[in-house]
PDB file of C-alpha atoms in Angstrom:
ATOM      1  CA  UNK A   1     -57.102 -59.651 -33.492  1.00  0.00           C
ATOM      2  CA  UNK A   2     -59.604 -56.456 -33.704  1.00  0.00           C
ATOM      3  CA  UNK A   3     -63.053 -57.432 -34.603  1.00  0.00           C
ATOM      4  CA  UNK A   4     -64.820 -54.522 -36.775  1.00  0.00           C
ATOM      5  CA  UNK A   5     -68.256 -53.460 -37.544  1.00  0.00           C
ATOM      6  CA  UNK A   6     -69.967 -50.992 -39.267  1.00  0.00           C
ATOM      7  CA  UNK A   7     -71.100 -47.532 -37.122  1.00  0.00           C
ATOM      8  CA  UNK A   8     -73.008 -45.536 -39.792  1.00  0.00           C
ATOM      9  CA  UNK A   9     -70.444 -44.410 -42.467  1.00  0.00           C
ATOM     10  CA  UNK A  10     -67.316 -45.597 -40.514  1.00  0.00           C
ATOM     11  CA  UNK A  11     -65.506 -48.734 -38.939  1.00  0.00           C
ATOM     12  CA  UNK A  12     -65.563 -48.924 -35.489  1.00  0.00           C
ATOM     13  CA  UNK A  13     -62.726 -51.387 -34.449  1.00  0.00           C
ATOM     14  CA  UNK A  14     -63.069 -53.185 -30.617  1.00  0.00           C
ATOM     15  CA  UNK A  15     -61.172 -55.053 -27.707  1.00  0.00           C
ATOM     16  CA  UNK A  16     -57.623 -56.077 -27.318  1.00  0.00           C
ATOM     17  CA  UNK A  17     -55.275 -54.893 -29.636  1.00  0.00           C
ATOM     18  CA  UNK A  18     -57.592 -52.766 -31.879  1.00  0.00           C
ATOM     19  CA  UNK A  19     -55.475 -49.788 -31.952  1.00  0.00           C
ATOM     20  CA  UNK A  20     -52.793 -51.371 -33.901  1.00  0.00           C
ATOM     21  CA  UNK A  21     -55.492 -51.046 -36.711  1.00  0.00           C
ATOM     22  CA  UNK A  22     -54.178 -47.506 -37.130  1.00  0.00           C
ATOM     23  CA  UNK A  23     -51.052 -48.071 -39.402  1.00  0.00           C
ATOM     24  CA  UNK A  24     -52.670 -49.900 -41.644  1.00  0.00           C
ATOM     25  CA  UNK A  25     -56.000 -47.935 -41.900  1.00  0.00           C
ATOM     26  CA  UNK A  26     -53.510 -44.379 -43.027  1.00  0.00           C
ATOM     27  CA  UNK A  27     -51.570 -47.015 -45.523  1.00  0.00           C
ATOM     28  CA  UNK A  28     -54.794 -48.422 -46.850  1.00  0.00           C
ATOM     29  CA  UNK A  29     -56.093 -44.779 -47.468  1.00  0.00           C
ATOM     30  CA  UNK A  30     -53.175 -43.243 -48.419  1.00  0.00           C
ATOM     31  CA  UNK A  31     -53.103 -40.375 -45.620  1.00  0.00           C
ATOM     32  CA  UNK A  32     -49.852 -39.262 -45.390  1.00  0.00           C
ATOM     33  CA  UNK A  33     -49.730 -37.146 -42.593  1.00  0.00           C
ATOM     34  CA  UNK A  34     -51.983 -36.962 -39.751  1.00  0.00           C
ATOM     35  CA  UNK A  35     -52.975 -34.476 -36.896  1.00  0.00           C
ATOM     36  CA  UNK A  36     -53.567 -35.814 -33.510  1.00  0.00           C
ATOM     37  CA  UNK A  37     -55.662 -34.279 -30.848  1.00  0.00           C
ATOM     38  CA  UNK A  38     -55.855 -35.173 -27.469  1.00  0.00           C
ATOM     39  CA  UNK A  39     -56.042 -33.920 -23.696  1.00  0.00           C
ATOM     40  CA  UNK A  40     -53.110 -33.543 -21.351  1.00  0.00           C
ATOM     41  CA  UNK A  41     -53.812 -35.906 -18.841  1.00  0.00           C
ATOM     42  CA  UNK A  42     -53.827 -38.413 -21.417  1.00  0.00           C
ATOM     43  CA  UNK A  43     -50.374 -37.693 -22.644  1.00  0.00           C
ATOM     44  CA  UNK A  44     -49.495 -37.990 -19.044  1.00  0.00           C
ATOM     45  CA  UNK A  45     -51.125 -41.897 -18.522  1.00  0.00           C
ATOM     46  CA  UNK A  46     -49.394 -42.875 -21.644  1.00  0.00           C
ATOM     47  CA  UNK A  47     -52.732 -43.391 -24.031  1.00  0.00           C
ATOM     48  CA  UNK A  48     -51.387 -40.290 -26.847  1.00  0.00           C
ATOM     49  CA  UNK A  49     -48.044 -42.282 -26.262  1.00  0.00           C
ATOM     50  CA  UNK A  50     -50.103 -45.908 -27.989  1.00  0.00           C
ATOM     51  CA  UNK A  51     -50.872 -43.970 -30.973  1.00  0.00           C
ATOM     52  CA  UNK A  52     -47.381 -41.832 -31.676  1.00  0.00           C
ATOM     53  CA  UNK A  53     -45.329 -44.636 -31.173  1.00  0.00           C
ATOM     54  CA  UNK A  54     -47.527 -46.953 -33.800  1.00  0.00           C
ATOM     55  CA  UNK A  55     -46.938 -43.810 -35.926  1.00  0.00           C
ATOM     56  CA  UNK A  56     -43.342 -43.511 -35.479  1.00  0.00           C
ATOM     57  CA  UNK A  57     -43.023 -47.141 -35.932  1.00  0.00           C
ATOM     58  CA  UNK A  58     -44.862 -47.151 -39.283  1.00  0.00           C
ATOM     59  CA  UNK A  59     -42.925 -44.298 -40.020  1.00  0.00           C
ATOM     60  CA  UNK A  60     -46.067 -41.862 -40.518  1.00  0.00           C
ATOM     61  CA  UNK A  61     -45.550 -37.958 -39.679  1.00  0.00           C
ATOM     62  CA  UNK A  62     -47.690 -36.251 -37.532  1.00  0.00           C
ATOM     63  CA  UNK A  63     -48.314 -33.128 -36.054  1.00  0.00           C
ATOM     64  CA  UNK A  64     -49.226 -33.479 -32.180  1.00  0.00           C
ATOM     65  CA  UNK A  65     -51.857 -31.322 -30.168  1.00  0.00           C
ATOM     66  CA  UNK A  66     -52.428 -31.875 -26.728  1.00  0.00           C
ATOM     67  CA  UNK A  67     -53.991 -28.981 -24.900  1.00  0.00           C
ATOM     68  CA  UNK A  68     -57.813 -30.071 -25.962  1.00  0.00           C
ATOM     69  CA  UNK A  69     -59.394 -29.454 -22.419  1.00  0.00           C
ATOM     70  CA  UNK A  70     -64.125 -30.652 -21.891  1.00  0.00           C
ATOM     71  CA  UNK A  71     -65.510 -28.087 -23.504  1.00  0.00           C
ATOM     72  CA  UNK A  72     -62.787 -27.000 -26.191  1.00  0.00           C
ATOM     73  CA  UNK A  73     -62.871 -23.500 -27.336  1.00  0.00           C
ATOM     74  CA  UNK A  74     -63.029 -21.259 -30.171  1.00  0.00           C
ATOM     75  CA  UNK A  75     -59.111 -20.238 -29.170  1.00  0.00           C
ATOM     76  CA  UNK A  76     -57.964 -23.516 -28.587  1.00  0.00           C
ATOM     77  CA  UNK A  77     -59.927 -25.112 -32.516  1.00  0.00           C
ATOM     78  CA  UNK A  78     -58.162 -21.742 -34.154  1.00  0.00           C
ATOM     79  CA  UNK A  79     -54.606 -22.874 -33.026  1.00  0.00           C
ATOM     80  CA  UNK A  80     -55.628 -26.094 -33.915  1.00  0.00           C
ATOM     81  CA  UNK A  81     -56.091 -25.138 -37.415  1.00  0.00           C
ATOM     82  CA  UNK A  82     -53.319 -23.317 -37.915  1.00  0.00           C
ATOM     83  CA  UNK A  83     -51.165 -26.009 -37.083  1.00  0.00           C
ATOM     84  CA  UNK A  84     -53.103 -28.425 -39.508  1.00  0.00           C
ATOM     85  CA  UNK A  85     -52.955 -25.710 -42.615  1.00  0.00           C
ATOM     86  CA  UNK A  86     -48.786 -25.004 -41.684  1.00  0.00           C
ATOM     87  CA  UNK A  87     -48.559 -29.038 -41.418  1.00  0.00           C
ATOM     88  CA  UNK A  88     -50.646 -29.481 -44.781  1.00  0.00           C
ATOM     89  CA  UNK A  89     -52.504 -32.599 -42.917  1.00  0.00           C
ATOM     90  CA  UNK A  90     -55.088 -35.057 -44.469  1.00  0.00           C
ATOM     91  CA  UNK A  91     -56.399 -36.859 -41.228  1.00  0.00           C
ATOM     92  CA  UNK A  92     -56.998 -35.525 -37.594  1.00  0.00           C
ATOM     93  CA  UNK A  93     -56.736 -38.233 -35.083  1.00  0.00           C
ATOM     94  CA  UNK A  94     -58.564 -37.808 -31.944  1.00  0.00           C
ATOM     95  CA  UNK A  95     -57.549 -39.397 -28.927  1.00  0.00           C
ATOM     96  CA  UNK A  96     -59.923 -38.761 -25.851  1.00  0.00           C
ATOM     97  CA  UNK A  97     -63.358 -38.299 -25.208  1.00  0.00           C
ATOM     98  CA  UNK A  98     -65.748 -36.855 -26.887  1.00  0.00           C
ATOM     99  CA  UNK A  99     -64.225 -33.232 -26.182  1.00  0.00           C
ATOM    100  CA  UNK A 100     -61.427 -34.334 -28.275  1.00  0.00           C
ATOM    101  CA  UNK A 101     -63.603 -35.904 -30.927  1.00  0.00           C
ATOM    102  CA  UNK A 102     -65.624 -32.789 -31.290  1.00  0.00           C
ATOM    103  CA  UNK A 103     -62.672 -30.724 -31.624  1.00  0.00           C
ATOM    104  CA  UNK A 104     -61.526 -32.662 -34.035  1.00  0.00           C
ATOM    105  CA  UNK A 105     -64.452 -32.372 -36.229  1.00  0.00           C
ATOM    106  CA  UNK A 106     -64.635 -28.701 -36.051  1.00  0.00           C
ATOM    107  CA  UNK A 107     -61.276 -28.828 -37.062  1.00  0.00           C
ATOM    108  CA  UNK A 108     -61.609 -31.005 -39.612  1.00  0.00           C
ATOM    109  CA  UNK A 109     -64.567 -28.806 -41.486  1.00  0.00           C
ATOM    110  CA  UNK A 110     -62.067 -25.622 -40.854  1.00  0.00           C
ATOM    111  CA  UNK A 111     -58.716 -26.272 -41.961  1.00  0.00           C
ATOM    112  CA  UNK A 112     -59.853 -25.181 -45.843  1.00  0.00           C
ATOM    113  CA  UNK A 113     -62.327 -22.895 -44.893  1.00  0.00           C
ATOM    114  CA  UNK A 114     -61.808 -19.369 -45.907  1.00  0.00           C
ATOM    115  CA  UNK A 115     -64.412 -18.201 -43.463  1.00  0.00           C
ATOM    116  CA  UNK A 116     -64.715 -17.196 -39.562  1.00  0.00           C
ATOM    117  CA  UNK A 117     -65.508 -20.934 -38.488  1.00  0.00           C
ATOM    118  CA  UNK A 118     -67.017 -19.549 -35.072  1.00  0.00           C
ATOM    119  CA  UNK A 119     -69.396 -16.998 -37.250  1.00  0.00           C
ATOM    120  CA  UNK A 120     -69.919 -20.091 -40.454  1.00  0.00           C
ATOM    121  CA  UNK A 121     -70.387 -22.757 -38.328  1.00  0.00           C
ATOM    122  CA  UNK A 122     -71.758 -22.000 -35.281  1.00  0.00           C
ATOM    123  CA  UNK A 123     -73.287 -18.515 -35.376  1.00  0.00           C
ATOM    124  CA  UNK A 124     -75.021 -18.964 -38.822  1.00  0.00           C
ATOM    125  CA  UNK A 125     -75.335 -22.931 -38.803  1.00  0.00           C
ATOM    126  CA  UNK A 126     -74.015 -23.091 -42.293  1.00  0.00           C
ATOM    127  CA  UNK A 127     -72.689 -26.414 -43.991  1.00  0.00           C
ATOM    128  CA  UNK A 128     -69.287 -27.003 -44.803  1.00  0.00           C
ATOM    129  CA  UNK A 129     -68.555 -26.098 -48.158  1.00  0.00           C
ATOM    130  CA  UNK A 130     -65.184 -26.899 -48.769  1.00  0.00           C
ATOM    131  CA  UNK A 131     -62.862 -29.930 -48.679  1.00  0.00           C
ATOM    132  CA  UNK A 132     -63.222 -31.757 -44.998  1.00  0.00           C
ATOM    133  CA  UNK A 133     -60.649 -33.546 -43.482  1.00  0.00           C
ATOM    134  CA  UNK A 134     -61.217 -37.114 -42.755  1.00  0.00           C
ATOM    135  CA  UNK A 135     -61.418 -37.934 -39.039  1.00  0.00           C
ATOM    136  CA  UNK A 136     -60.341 -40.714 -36.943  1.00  0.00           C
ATOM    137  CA  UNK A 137     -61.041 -41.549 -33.258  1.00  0.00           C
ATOM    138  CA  UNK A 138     -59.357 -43.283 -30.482  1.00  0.00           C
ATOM    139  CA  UNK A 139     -62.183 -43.241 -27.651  1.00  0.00           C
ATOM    140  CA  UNK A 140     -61.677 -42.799 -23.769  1.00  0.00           C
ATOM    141  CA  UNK A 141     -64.330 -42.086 -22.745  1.00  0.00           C
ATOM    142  CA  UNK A 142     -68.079 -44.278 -22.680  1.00  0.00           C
ATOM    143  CA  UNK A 143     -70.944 -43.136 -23.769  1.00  0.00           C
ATOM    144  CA  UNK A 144     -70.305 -39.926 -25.264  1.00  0.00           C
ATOM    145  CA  UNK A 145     -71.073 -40.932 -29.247  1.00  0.00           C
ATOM    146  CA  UNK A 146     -69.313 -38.483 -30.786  1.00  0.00           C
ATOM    147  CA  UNK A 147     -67.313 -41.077 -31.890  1.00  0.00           C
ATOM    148  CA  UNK A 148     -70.438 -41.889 -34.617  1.00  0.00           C
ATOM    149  CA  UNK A 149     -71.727 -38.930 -35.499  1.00  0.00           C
ATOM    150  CA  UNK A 150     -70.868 -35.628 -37.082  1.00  0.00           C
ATOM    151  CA  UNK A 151     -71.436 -33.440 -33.512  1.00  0.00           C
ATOM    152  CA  UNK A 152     -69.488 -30.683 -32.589  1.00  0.00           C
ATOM    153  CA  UNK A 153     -69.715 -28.319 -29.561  1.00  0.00           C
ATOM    154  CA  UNK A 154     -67.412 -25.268 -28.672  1.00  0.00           C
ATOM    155  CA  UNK A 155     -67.315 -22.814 -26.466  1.00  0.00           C
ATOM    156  CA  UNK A 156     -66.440 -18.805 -26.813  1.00  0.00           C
ATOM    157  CA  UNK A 157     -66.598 -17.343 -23.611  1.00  0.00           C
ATOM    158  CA  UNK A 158     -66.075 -14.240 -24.899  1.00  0.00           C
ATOM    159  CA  UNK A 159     -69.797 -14.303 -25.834  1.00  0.00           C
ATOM    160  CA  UNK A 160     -70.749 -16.489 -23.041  1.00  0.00           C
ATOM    161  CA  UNK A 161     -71.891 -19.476 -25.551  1.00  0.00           C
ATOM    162  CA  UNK A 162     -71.680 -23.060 -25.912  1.00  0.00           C
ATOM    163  CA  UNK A 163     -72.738 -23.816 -29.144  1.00  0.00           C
ATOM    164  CA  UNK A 164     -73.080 -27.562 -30.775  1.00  0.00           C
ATOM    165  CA  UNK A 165     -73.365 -28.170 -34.749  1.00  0.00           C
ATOM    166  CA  UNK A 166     -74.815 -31.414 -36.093  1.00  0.00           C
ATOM    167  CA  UNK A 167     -72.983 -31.469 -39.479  1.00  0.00           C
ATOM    168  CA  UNK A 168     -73.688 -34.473 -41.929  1.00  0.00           C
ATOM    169  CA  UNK A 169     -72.196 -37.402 -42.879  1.00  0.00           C
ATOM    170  CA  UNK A 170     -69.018 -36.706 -44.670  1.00  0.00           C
ATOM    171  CA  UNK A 171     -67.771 -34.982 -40.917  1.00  0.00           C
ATOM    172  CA  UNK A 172     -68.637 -38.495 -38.953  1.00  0.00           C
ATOM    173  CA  UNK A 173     -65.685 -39.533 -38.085  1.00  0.00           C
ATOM    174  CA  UNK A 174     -64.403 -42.150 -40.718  1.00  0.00           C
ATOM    175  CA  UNK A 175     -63.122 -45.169 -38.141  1.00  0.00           C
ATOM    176  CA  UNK A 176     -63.003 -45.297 -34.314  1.00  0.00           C
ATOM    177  CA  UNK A 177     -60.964 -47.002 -31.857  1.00  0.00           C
ATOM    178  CA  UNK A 178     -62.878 -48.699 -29.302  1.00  0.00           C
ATOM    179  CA  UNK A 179     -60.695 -50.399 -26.541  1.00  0.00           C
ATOM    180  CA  UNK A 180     -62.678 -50.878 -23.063  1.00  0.00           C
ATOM    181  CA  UNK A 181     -59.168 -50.550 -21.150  1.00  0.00           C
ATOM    182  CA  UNK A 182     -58.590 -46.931 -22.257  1.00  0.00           C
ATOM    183  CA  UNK A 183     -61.883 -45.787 -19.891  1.00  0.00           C
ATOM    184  CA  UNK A 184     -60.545 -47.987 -17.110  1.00  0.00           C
ATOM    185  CA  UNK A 185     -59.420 -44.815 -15.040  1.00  0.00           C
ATOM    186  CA  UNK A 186     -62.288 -42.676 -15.421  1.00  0.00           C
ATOM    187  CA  UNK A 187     -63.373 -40.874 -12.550  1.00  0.00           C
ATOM    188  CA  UNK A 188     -66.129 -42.423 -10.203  1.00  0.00           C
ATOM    189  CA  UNK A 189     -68.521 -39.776 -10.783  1.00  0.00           C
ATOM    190  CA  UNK A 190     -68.364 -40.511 -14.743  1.00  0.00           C
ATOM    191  CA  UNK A 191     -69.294 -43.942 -14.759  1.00  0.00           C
ATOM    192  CA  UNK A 192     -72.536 -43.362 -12.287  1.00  0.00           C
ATOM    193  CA  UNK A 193     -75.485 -42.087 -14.604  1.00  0.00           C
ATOM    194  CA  UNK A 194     -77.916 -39.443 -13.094  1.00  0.00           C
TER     195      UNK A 194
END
């Protein structure tokens, strides 16, 4: 049973067995179709596998994305949108670290945007201004906190920048996952601090 708390305007669910909150946090909200982001390594340990197959049990569609790499770019969040706008989505569903729950945001204040998100967001620092797509995350990784606030970084190498937007509130992500066995088989080097 998933003990919950409140992480400023979301749920954050931990331990054992708090994933299978998902089904019935898209029910309870009435999402109907969800877009899931995550990294390729963990569609190869089986973690993207925990959430699809609660999805496909519960019968909920989704749209799956898994080539979010550290340090997602402006290439990769632009393919990301347009498969959320041709997949008419109303959740994204991060599952990684905080890469992944970055990307998601940025998608998430995208998707209805009519504008250049590298040039709205990111160049000029400008607040979203149309409909946001809730996000969820499914965390990986410890310590990052992009799991409780509205953080986003990305990356055009193009222009040789790595830019990070603080947007507000309504981007936080709306519930997070928090299971201590999904960070199990993180390197050596990212557990040590300093």
């Amino acid at each position: 049973m998933a003990v919950n708390r409140f992480v400023l305007n979301g749920i954050s669910y931990h331990g054992h067995g708090a994933i299978q909150e998902i089904p019935g946090i898209i029910a309870s909200h009435g999402f109907k179709k969800a877009f899931i982001a995550s990294d390729p390594d963990l569609v190869k340990f089986g973690v993207t596998a925990h959430v699809t197959d609660l999805l496909d049990k519960a019968g909920v569609p989704y749209a799956l994305y898994t080539d979010i790499k550290p340090n997602p770019t402006i290439e990769k969040l632009r393919e990301g949108i347009k498969i959320a706008r041709d997949n008419n989505v109303d959740l994204l569903l991060a599952v990684g670290g905080g890469s992944c729950c970055d990307y998601a945001k940025a998608v998430s204040v995208s998707i209805n945007c009519p504008e250049d998100p590298w040039q709205k967001y990111f160049i000029r620092f400008e607040e979203p201004t149309c409909k946001i797509v809730p996000v969820g995350c499914v965390l990986t990784m410890v310590g990052t906190g992009s799991e409780m606030n509205g953080g986003s970084v990305i990356s055009n190498h193009k222009e040789n920048l790595k830019i990070g937007h603080v947007f507000g509130e309504d981007v936080m992500p709306k519930f997070s996952i928090l299971n201590p066995k999904y960070t199990f088989t993180l390197p050596k080097k990212q557990m040590i601090a300093g």
